[in-house]
Short mmCIF file of C-alpha atoms (C1' of nucleotides) in Angstrom, two decimals:
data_model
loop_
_atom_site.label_atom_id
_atom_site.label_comp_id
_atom_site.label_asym_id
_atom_site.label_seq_id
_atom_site.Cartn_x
_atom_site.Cartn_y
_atom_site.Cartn_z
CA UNK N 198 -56.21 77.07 -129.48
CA UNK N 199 -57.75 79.73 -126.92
CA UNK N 200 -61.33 80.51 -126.79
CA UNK N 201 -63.67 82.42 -128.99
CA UNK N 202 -64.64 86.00 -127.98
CA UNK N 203 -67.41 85.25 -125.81
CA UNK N 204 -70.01 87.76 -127.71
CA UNK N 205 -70.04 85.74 -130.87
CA UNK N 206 -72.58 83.16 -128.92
CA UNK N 207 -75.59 83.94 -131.16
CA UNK N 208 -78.39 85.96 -130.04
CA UNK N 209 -76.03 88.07 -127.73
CA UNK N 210 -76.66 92.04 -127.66
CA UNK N 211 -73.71 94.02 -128.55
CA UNK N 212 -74.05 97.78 -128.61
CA UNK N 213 -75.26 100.65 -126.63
CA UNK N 214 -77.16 99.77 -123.15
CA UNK N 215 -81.18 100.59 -122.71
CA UNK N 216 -81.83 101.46 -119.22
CA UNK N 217 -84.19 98.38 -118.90
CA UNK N 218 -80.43 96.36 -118.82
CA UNK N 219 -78.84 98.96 -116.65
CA UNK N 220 -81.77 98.57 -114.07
CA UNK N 221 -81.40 94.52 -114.65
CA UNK N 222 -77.95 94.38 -114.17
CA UNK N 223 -77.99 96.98 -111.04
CA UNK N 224 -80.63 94.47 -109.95
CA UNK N 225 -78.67 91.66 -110.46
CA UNK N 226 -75.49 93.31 -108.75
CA UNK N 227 -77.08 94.58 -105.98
CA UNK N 228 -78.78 91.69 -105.06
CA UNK N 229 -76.32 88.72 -105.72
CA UNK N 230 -73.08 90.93 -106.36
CA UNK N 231 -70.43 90.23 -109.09
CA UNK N 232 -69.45 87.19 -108.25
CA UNK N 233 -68.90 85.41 -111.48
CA UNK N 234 -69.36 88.02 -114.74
CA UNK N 235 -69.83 84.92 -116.74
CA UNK N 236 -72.79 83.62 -115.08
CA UNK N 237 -74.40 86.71 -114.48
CA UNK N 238 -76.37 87.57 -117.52
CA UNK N 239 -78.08 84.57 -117.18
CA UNK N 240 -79.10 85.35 -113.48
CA UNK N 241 -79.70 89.35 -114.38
CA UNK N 242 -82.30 87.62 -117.53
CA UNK N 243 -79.93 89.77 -119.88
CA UNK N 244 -78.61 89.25 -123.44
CA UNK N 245 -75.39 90.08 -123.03
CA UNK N 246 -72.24 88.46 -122.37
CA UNK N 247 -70.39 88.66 -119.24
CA UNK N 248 -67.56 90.62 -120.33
CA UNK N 249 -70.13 93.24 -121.45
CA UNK N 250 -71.86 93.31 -118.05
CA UNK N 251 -68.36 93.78 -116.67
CA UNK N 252 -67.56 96.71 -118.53
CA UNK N 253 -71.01 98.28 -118.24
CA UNK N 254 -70.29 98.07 -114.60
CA UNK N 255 -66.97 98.96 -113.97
CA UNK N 256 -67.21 102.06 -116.29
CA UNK N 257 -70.75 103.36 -115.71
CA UNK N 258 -72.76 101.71 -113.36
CA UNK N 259 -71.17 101.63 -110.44
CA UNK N 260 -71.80 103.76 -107.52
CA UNK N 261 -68.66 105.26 -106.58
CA UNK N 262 -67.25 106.56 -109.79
CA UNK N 263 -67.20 110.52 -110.27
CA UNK N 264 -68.26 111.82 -113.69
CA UNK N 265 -67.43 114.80 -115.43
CA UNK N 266 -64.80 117.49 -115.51
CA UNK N 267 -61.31 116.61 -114.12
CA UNK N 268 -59.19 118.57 -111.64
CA UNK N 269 -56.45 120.25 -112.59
CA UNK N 270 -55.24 118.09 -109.68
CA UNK N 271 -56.56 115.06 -111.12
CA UNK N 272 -54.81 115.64 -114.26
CA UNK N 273 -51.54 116.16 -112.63
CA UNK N 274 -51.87 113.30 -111.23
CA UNK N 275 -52.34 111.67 -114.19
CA UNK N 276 -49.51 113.17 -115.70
CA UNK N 277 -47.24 111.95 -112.90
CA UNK N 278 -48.16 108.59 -113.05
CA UNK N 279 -48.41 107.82 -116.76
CA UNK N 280 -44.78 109.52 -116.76
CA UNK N 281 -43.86 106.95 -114.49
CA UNK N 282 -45.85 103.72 -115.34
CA UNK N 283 -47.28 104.73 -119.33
CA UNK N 284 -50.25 103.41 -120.70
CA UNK N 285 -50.96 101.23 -117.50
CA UNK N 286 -54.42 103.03 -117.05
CA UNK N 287 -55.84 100.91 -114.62
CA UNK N 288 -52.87 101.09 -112.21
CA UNK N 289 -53.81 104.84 -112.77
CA UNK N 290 -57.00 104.53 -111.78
CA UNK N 291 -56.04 102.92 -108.86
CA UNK N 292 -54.98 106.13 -107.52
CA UNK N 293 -58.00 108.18 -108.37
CA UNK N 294 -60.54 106.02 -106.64
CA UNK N 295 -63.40 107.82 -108.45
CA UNK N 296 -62.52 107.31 -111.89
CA UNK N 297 -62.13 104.38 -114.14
CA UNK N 298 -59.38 102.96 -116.36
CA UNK N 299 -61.43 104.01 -119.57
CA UNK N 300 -62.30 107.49 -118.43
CA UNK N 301 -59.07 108.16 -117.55
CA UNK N 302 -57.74 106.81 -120.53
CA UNK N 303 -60.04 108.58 -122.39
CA UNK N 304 -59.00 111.84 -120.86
CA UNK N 305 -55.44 111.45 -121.69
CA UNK N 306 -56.18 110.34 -125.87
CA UNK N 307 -58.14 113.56 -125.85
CA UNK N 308 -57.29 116.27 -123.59
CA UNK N 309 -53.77 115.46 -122.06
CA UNK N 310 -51.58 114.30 -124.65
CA UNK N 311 -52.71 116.56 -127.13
CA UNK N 312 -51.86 119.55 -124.84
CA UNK N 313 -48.37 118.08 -123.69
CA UNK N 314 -47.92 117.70 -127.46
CA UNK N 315 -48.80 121.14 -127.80
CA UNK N 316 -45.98 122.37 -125.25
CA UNK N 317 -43.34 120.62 -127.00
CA UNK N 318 -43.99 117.58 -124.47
CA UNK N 319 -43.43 113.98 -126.14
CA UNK N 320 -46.82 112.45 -124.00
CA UNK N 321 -45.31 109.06 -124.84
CA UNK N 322 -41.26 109.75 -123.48
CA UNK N 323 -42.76 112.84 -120.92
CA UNK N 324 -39.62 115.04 -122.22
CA UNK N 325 -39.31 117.51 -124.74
CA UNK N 326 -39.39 116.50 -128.14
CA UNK N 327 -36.76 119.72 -129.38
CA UNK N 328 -33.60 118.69 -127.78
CA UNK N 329 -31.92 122.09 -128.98
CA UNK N 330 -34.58 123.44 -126.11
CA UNK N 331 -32.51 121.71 -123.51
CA UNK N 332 -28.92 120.97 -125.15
CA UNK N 333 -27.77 124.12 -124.36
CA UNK N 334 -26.84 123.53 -121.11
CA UNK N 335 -26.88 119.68 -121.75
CA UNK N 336 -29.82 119.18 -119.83
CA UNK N 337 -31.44 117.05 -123.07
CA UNK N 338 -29.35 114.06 -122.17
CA UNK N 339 -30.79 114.20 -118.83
CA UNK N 340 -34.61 114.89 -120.06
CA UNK N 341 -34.01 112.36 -122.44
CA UNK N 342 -33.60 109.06 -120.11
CA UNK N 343 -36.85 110.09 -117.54
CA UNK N 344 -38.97 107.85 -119.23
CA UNK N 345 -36.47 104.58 -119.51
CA UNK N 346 -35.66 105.16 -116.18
CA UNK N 347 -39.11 104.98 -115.27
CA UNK N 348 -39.82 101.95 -117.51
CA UNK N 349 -36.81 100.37 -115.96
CA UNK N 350 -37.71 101.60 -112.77
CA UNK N 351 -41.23 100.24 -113.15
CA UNK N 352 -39.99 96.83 -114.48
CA UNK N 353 -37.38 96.28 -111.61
CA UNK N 354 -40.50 97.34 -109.22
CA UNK N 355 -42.90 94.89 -111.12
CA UNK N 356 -41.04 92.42 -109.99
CA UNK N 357 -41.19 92.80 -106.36
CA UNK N 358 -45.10 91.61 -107.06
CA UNK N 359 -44.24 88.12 -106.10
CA UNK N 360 -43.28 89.40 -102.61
CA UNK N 361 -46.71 91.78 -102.46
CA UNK N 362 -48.53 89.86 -99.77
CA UNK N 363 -45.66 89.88 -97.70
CA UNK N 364 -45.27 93.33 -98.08
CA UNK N 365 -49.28 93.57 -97.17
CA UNK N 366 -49.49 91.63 -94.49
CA UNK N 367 -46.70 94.16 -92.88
CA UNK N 368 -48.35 96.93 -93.59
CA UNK N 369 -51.51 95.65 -92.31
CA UNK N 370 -49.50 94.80 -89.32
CA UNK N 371 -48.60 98.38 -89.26
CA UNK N 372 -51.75 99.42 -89.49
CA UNK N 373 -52.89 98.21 -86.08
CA UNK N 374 -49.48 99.95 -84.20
CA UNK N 375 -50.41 102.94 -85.87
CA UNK N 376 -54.47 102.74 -85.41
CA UNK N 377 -54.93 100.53 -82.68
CA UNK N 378 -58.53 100.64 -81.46
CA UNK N 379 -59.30 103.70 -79.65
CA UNK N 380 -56.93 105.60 -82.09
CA UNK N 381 -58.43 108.51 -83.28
CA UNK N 382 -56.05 110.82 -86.30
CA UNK N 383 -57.18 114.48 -85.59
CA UNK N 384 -56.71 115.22 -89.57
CA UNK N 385 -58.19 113.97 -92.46
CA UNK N 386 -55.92 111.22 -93.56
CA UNK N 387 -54.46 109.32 -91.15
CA UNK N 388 -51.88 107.26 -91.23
CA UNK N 389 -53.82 103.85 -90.81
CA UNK N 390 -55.78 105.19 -94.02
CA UNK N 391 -52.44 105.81 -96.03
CA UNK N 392 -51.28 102.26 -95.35
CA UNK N 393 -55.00 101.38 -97.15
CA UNK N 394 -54.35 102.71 -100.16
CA UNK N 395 -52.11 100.08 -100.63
CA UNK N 396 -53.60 99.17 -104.00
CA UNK N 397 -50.47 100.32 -105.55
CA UNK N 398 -48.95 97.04 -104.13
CA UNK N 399 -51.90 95.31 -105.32
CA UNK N 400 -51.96 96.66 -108.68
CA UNK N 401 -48.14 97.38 -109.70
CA UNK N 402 -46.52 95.12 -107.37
CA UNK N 403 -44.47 98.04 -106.22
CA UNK N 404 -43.44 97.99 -102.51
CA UNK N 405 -44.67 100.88 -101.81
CA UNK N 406 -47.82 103.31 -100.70
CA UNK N 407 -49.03 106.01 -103.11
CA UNK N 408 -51.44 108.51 -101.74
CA UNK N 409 -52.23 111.39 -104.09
CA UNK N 410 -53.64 113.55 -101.31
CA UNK N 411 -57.12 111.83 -101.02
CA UNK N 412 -59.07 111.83 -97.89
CA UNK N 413 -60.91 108.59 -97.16
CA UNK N 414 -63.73 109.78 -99.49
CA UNK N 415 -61.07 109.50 -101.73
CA UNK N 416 -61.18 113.40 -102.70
CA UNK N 417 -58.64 115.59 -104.06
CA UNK N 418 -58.87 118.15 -101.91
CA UNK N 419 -54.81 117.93 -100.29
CA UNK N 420 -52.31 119.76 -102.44
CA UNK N 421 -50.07 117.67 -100.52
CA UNK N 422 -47.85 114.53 -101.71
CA UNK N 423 -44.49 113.37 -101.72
CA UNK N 424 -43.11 110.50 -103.56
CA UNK N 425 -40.03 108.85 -101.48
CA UNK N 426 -37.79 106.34 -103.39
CA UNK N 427 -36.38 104.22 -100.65
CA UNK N 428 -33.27 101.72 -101.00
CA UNK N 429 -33.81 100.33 -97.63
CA UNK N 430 -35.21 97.29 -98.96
CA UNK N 431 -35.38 94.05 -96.54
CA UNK N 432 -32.60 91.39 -97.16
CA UNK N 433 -35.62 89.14 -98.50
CA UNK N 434 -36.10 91.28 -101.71
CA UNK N 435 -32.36 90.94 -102.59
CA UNK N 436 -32.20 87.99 -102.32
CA UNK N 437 -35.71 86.41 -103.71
CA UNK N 438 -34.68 88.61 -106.82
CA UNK N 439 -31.45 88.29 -107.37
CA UNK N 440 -31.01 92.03 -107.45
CA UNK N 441 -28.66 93.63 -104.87
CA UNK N 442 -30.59 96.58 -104.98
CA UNK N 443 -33.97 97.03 -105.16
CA UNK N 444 -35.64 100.41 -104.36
CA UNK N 445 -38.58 100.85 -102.73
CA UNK N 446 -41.43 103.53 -104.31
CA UNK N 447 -43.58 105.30 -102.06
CA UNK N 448 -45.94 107.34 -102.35
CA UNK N 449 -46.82 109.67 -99.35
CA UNK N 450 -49.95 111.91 -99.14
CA UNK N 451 -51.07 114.27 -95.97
CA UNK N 452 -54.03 116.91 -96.01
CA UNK N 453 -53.16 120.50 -96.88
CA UNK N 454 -51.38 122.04 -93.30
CA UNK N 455 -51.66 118.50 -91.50
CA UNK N 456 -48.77 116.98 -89.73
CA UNK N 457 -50.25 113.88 -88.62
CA UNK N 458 -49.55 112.39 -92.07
CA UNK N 459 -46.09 109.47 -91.77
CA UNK N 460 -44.56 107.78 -94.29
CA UNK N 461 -45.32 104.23 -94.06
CA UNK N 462 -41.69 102.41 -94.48
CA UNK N 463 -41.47 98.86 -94.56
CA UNK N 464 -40.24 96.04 -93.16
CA UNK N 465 -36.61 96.18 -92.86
CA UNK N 466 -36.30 99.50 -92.27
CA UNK N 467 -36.21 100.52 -89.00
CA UNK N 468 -37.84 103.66 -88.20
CA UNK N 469 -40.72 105.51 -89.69
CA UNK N 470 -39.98 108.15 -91.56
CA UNK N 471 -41.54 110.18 -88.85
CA UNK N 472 -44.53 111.52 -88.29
CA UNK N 473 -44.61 114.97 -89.25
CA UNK N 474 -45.88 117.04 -92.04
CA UNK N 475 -43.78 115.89 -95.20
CA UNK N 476 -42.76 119.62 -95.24
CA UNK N 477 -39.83 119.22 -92.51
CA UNK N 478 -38.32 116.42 -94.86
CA UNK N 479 -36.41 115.35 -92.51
CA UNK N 480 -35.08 112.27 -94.72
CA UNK N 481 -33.04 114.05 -97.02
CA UNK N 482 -29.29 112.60 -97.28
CA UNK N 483 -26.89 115.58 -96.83
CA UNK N 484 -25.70 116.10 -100.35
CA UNK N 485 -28.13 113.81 -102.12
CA UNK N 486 -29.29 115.60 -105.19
CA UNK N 487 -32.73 114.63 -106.27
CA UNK N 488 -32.17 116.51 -109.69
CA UNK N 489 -29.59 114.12 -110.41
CA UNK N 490 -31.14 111.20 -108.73
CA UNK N 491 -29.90 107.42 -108.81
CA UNK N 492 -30.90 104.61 -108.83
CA UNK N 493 -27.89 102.94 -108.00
CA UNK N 494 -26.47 101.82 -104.81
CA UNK N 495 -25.15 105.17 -103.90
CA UNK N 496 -28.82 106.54 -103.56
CA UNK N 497 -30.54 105.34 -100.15
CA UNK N 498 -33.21 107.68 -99.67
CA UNK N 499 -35.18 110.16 -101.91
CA UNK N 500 -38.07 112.01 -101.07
CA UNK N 501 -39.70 114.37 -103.68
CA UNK N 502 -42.24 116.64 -101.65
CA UNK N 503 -44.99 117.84 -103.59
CA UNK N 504 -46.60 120.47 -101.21
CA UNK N 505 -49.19 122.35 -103.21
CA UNK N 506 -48.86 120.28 -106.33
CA UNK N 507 -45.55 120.24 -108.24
CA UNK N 508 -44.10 123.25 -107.95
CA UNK N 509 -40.46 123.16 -109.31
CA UNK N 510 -39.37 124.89 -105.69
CA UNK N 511 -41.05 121.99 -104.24
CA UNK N 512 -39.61 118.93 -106.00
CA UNK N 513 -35.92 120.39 -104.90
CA UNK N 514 -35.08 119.37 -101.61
CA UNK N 515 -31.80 121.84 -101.13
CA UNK N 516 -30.07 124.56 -102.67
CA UNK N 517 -29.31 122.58 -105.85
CA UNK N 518 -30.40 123.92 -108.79
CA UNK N 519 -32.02 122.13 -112.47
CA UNK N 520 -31.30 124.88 -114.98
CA UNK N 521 -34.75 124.88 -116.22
CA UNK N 522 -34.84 128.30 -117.82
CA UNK N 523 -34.96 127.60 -121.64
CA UNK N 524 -37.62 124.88 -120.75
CA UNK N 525 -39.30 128.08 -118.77
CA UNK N 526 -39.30 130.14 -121.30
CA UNK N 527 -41.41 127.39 -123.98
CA UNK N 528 -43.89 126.75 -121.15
CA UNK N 529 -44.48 131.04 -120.95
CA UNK N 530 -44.84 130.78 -125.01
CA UNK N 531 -46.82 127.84 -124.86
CA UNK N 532 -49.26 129.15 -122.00
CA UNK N 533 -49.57 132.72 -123.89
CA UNK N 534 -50.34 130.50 -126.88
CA UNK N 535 -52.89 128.21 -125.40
CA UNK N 536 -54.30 129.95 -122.31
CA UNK N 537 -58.05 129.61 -124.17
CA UNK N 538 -57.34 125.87 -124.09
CA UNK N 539 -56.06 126.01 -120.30
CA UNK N 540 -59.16 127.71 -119.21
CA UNK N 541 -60.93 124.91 -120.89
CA UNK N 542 -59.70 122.32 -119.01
CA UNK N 543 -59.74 124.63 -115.58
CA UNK N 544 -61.80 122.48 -113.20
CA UNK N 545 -61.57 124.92 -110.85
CA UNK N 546 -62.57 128.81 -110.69
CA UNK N 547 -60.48 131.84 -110.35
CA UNK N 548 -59.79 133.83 -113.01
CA UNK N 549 -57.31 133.33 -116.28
CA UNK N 550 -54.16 135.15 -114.44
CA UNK N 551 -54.02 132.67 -111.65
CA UNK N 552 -55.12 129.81 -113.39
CA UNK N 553 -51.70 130.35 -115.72
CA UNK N 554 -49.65 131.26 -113.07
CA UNK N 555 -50.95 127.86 -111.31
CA UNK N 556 -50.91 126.20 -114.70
CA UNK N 557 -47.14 127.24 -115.16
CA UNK N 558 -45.95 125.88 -111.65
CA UNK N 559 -47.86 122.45 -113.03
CA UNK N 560 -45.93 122.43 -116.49
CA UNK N 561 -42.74 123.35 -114.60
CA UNK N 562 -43.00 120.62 -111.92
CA UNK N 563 -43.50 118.00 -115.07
CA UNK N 564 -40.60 119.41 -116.80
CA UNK N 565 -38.87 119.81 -113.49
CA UNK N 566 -39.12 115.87 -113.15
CA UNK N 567 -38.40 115.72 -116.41
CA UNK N 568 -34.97 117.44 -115.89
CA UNK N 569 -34.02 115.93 -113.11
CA UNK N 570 -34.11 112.38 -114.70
CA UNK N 571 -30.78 110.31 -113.70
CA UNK N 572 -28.38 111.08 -116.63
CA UNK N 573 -25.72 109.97 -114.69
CA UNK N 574 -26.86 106.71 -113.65
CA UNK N 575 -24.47 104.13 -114.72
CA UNK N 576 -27.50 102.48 -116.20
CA UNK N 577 -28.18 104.99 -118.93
"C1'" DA H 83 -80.93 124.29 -143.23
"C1'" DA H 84 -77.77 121.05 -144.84
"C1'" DA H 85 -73.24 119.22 -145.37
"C1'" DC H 86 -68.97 118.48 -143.62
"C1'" DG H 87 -65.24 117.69 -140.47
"C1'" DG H 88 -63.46 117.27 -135.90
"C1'" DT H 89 -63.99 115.77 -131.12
"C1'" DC H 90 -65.34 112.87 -127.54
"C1'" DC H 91 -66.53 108.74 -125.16
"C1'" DA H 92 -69.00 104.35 -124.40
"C1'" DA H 93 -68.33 100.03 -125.86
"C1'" DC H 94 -66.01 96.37 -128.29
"C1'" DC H 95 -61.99 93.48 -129.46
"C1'" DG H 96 -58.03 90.83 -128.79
"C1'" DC H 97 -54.49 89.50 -125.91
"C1'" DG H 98 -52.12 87.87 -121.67
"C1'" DC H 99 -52.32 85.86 -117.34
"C1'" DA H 100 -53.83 82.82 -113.80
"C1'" DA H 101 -56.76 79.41 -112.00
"C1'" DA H 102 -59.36 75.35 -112.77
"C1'" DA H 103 -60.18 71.06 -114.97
"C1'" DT D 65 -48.42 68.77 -117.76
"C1'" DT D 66 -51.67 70.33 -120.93
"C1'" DT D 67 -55.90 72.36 -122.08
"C1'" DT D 68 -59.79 75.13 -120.98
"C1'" DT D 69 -61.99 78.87 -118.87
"C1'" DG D 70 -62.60 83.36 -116.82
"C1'" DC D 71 -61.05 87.79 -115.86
"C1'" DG D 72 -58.81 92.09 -116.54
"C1'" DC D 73 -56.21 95.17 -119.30
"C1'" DG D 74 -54.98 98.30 -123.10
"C1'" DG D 75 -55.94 99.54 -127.85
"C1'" DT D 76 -59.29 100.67 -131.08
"C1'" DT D 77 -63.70 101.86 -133.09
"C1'" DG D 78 -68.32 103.64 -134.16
"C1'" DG D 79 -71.59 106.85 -133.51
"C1'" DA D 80 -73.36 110.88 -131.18
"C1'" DC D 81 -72.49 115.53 -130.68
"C1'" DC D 82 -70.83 120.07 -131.84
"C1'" DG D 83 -68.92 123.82 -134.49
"C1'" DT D 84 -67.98 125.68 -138.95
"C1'" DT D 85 -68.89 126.63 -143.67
#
DNA sequence: AAACGGTCCAACCGCGCAAAA
DNA sequence: TTTTTGCGCGGTTGGACCGTT
């Protein structure tokens, strides 16, 4: 059973694109749109098979993608996510508007997992592949369950997709209390267009908003983000799931010094998070440790606030402490080993000194999350 | 200048899922 | 309910490019 690849019709091109099909297939897509890949060839007067066309537009023809270098902010992002959902490149891409799946699966093959590799970094697991780096102080046991928490995490989350367009149609709801017509955001990113870049519902099925910062245009300008696990969850998850607890992942961007920037909660809860700049934090649980978060039913809230990337003074919402120091001391090797390769991959200027001591904050906020996996969940 | 090896990326392949028949 | 079809995703590959010998 199942069908045969659709490019061994006869007399279909495979191979590299001319620009005569380019120009037909922009043609074709410009004028009719993308309705049906299957039938478009035919329309566009190509040889190709749908699939084909697809590809050549979703990775290279269209409009809105952004070629070349990455950001170093574009990276970490990258970083962050595949640590939390893997190889699930397009849900990636969701959250770096500009680039596609491919690219930024291409990126990581090349570039980023060779380099975490490099630092001692399993790019599959995101922890440290020498656990006498981190045994010590027994800190290994808790870098060692960061990435099946998040592939548990991500699983239990996955889930929630059946209950997605509920989900949307509240934040769209949302929406229009926070922008009602008239409504005009003084900064960059206003609320209305956080609850937009709900495509992590759409793609993931999480419950959840992710905003990495962008401004509508979907740059990376903000150096501001904060990811908020939330426990809050309406009665209907529970219960449509048959899970008693089921946290809710958000995401929650606002522009560099903005405070307009809220944390869109959902239904069921019943307050915004407020309204503020995500530096006040006012959601932190007296006590709650987010190096030793859990997922469990003692953990309600979590916020991790990433203001000016991942610093490891950032991701720690009180005076509790991740002894990080023998994890420190590999990242100062490894940058004094590979700062030519750093300054490679600089997408930015400035010169070496404050590219590695920017480069070290970034390694230390991925080992930071690393460290602070949930060791002590009862489900590890 | 040629050969060789490594890197990078556009494109292909196969699979899974969902909708349609 | 079963089969077919279409789409999208992630893994893999082939060839262009670049640096080294």
């Amino acid at each position: 059973m199942g069908r045969p690849p659709c490019c061994d019709k006869v007399g279909l091109k495979k191979g590299p694109w001319t620009p005569e099909e380019d120009q037909k297939l922009l043609a074709c897509i410009e004028e009719l749109g993308h309705g049906s890949w299957s039938a478009l060839p035919t329309k566009a007067g190509l040889q190709r098979c749908g699939k084909s066309c697809r590809l050549r537009w979703t990775n290279y023809l269209r409009p809105d993608i952004k070629r070349g270098n990455f950001s170093l902010q574009e990276e970490e992002t990258i970083i962050q996510l595949h640590a939390l959902l893997g190889n699930r490149w397009s849900a990636i891409a969701t959250h770096l508007p500009k680039r596609t799946d491919n690219e930024i699966k291409n990126y990581w093959n090349t570039h980023l997992k060779k380099r975490l590799a490099k630092m001692g970094i399993d790019p599959i697991t995101h922890k440290p592949k020498t656990d006498a780096l981190l045994s010590i102080d027994g800190q290994s046991k808790k870098a060692a369950n960061l990435s099946h928490m998040a592939q548990w995490e991500c699983a239990r989350l996955e889930a929630e997709a059946r209950l997605v367009s509920e989900s949307k149609m509240r934040s769209h709801s949302l929406q229009h209390q926070l922008n009602p017509p008239g409504f005009a955001p003084s900064g960059s990113a206003s609320a209305a267009q956080l609850v937009n870049k709900t495509a992590w519902n759409s793609t993931t099925g999480i419950g959840g908003v992710l905003n990495t910062g962008l401004d509508a245009a979907g740059d990376l300008e903000s150096h501001t983000s904060s990811l908020t696990f939330s426990e809050n969850a309406p009665p209907i998850m529970s219960t449509g799931l048959g899970v008693s607890s089921m946290p809710m992942v958000e995401f929650v961007g606002t522009t560099s010094g903005s405070a307009e920037t809220g944390i869109i909660k959902e239904e069921g809860e019943q307050d915004w998070k407020g309204l503020g700049s995500s530096t006040n934090l006012p959601d932190y649980k007296e006590g709650m440790e987010i190096n030793s978060l859990s997922f469990t039913s003692s953990l309600h809230d979590m916020t991790i606030s990433m203001e000016g990337g991942w610093t490891p003074e950032s991701l720690r919402p009180n005076s509790s402490q991740v002894n990080v120091g023998n994890i420190n001391d590999s990242i100062d090797r490894s940058l004094s080993d590979n700062g030519k390769e750093s300054d490679e991959n600089s997408g930015g200027g400035g010169d070496g000194s404050d590219y590695d001591e920017d480069n070290k904050n970034y390694w230390n906020s991925i080992l930071n999350l690393v460290n602070s996996s949930p060791s002590d969940s009862p489900m590890f």
